């Protein structure tokens, strides 16, 4: 199945994960220009995107950031997101000087332990009415 290109950058996140939802809330607060778009992996559209990019929507090991026509995962997605947020947040992208294997090992540890560290909700996070415009829950019209 071919999906229409989503708005970019689009963050595909685990909506029942407290760590992930908290990260989305943080970016919503930081990104006052409204650059980053969001979709929970638990939405129909999120599931379609996950499957199209080889991510298991029932047990996601990473979030995806679709940016520049590429689906980025793990530390590459974090770095791209930081760069999109602008200063001072983009300054944190200096961690990109570390080898990707090290960055991804830290990412993998956090991802594997995210529910244990921060908990899990029974249902997906619900954006406020003001935030709802930044969420893509349906495939864009082709």
PDB file of C-alpha atoms in Angstrom, residues 15-99:
ATOM      1  CA  UNK A  15       0.964   7.163  22.489  1.00  0.00           C
ATOM      2  CA  UNK A  16       0.517   4.881  25.525  1.00  0.00           C
ATOM      3  CA  UNK A  17       4.101   5.327  26.730  1.00  0.00           C
ATOM      4  CA  UNK A  18       4.375   7.988  29.443  1.00  0.00           C
ATOM      5  CA  UNK A  19       7.987   8.757  28.477  1.00  0.00           C
ATOM      6  CA  UNK A  20       7.053   9.167  24.808  1.00  0.00           C
ATOM      7  CA  UNK A  21       3.903  11.198  25.488  1.00  0.00           C
ATOM      8  CA  UNK A  22       5.867  13.395  27.900  1.00  0.00           C
ATOM      9  CA  UNK A  23       8.474  13.965  25.196  1.00  0.00           C
ATOM     10  CA  UNK A  24       5.722  14.986  22.756  1.00  0.00           C
ATOM     11  CA  UNK A  25       4.287  17.392  25.353  1.00  0.00           C
ATOM     12  CA  UNK A  26       7.758  18.892  25.813  1.00  0.00           C
ATOM     13  CA  UNK A  27       8.228  19.406  22.073  1.00  0.00           C
ATOM     14  CA  UNK A  28       4.749  20.917  21.793  1.00  0.00           C
ATOM     15  CA  UNK A  29       5.771  23.461  24.451  1.00  0.00           C
ATOM     16  CA  UNK A  30       9.183  24.178  22.893  1.00  0.00           C
ATOM     17  CA  UNK A  31       8.109  24.258  19.234  1.00  0.00           C
ATOM     18  CA  UNK A  32       6.147  27.503  19.310  1.00  0.00           C
ATOM     19  CA  UNK A  33       6.413  27.858  15.504  1.00  0.00           C
ATOM     20  CA  UNK A  34       4.505  24.619  15.017  1.00  0.00           C
ATOM     21  CA  UNK A  35       7.139  22.969  12.842  1.00  0.00           C
ATOM     22  CA  UNK A  36       6.793  19.400  14.140  1.00  0.00           C
ATOM     23  CA  UNK A  37       3.695  17.286  13.424  1.00  0.00           C
ATOM     24  CA  UNK A  38       2.711  14.195  15.444  1.00  0.00           C
ATOM     25  CA  UNK A  39       0.864  10.924  15.025  1.00  0.00           C
ATOM     26  CA  UNK A  40       0.505   8.161  17.618  1.00  0.00           C
ATOM     27  CA  UNK A  41       1.489   4.720  16.430  1.00  0.00           C
ATOM     28  CA  UNK A  42      -1.792   3.445  17.876  1.00  0.00           C
ATOM     29  CA  UNK A  43      -3.849   5.461  15.349  1.00  0.00           C
ATOM     30  CA  UNK A  44      -4.844   3.790  12.081  1.00  0.00           C
ATOM     31  CA  UNK A  45      -2.554   6.156  10.192  1.00  0.00           C
ATOM     32  CA  UNK A  46       0.287   5.597  12.667  1.00  0.00           C
ATOM     33  CA  UNK A  47      -0.028   1.840  12.237  1.00  0.00           C
ATOM     34  CA  UNK A  48       0.068   2.231   8.445  1.00  0.00           C
ATOM     35  CA  UNK A  49       3.206   4.380   8.638  1.00  0.00           C
ATOM     36  CA  UNK A  50       4.894   2.015  11.084  1.00  0.00           C
ATOM     37  CA  UNK A  51       4.252  -1.007   8.895  1.00  0.00           C
ATOM     38  CA  UNK A  52       5.341   0.878   5.754  1.00  0.00           C
ATOM     39  CA  UNK A  53       8.680   1.603   7.439  1.00  0.00           C
ATOM     40  CA  UNK A  54       9.283  -1.816   9.011  1.00  0.00           C
ATOM     41  CA  UNK A  55       8.311  -0.913  12.587  1.00  0.00           C
ATOM     42  CA  UNK A  56       6.057  -3.232  14.598  1.00  0.00           C
ATOM     43  CA  UNK A  57       3.111  -1.036  15.695  1.00  0.00           C
ATOM     44  CA  UNK A  58       2.271  -3.456  18.526  1.00  0.00           C
ATOM     45  CA  UNK A  59       5.803  -3.438  19.956  1.00  0.00           C
ATOM     46  CA  UNK A  60       7.672  -0.398  18.614  1.00  0.00           C
ATOM     47  CA  UNK A  61      11.397  -0.472  19.323  1.00  0.00           C
ATOM     48  CA  UNK A  62      11.859   3.118  18.161  1.00  0.00           C
ATOM     49  CA  UNK A  63       9.979   6.216  17.228  1.00  0.00           C
ATOM     50  CA  UNK A  64      10.139   7.440  13.653  1.00  0.00           C
ATOM     51  CA  UNK A  65      10.760  10.951  12.456  1.00  0.00           C
ATOM     52  CA  UNK A  66       9.816  11.393   8.832  1.00  0.00           C
ATOM     53  CA  UNK A  67      11.889  14.313   7.614  1.00  0.00           C
ATOM     54  CA  UNK A  68      13.131  15.201   4.174  1.00  0.00           C
ATOM     55  CA  UNK A  69      11.379  12.177   2.719  1.00  0.00           C
ATOM     56  CA  UNK A  70      13.364   9.833   4.978  1.00  0.00           C
ATOM     57  CA  UNK A  71      12.148   7.788   7.941  1.00  0.00           C
ATOM     58  CA  UNK A  72      14.730   8.222  10.683  1.00  0.00           C
ATOM     59  CA  UNK A  73      14.937   5.992  13.750  1.00  0.00           C
ATOM     60  CA  UNK A  74      16.690   5.923  17.097  1.00  0.00           C
ATOM     61  CA  UNK A  75      19.438   8.492  17.688  1.00  0.00           C
ATOM     62  CA  UNK A  76      19.326   9.743  14.083  1.00  0.00           C
ATOM     63  CA  UNK A  77      15.673  10.703  14.667  1.00  0.00           C
ATOM     64  CA  UNK A  78      16.525  12.397  17.974  1.00  0.00           C
ATOM     65  CA  UNK A  79      19.312  14.421  16.326  1.00  0.00           C
ATOM     66  CA  UNK A  80      17.092  15.488  13.417  1.00  0.00           C
ATOM     67  CA  UNK A  81      14.351  16.513  15.838  1.00  0.00           C
ATOM     68  CA  UNK A  82      16.785  18.569  17.946  1.00  0.00           C
ATOM     69  CA  UNK A  83      18.070  20.325  14.828  1.00  0.00           C
ATOM     70  CA  UNK A  84      14.508  21.164  13.748  1.00  0.00           C
ATOM     71  CA  UNK A  85      13.726  22.768  17.119  1.00  0.00           C
ATOM     72  CA  UNK A  86      16.387  25.447  16.680  1.00  0.00           C
ATOM     73  CA  UNK A  87      18.611  27.036  19.328  1.00  0.00           C
ATOM     74  CA  UNK A  88      19.168  26.339  22.138  1.00  0.00           C
ATOM     75  CA  UNK A  89      17.770  22.816  21.603  1.00  0.00           C
ATOM     76  CA  UNK A  90      19.703  22.268  18.380  1.00  0.00           C
ATOM     77  CA  UNK A  91      22.912  22.726  20.366  1.00  0.00           C
ATOM     78  CA  UNK A  92      22.216  19.350  21.994  1.00  0.00           C
ATOM     79  CA  UNK A  93      22.773  17.765  18.588  1.00  0.00           C
ATOM     80  CA  UNK A  94      26.474  17.976  19.447  1.00  0.00           C
ATOM     81  CA  UNK A  95      25.989  14.403  20.698  1.00  0.00           C
ATOM     82  CA  UNK A  96      26.110  13.551  17.002  1.00  0.00           C
ATOM     83  CA  UNK A  97      29.907  13.530  17.286  1.00  0.00           C
ATOM     84  CA  UNK A  98      29.622  10.286  19.271  1.00  0.00           C
ATOM     85  CA  UNK A  99      29.639   7.071  17.268  1.00  0.00           C
TER      86      UNK A  99
END
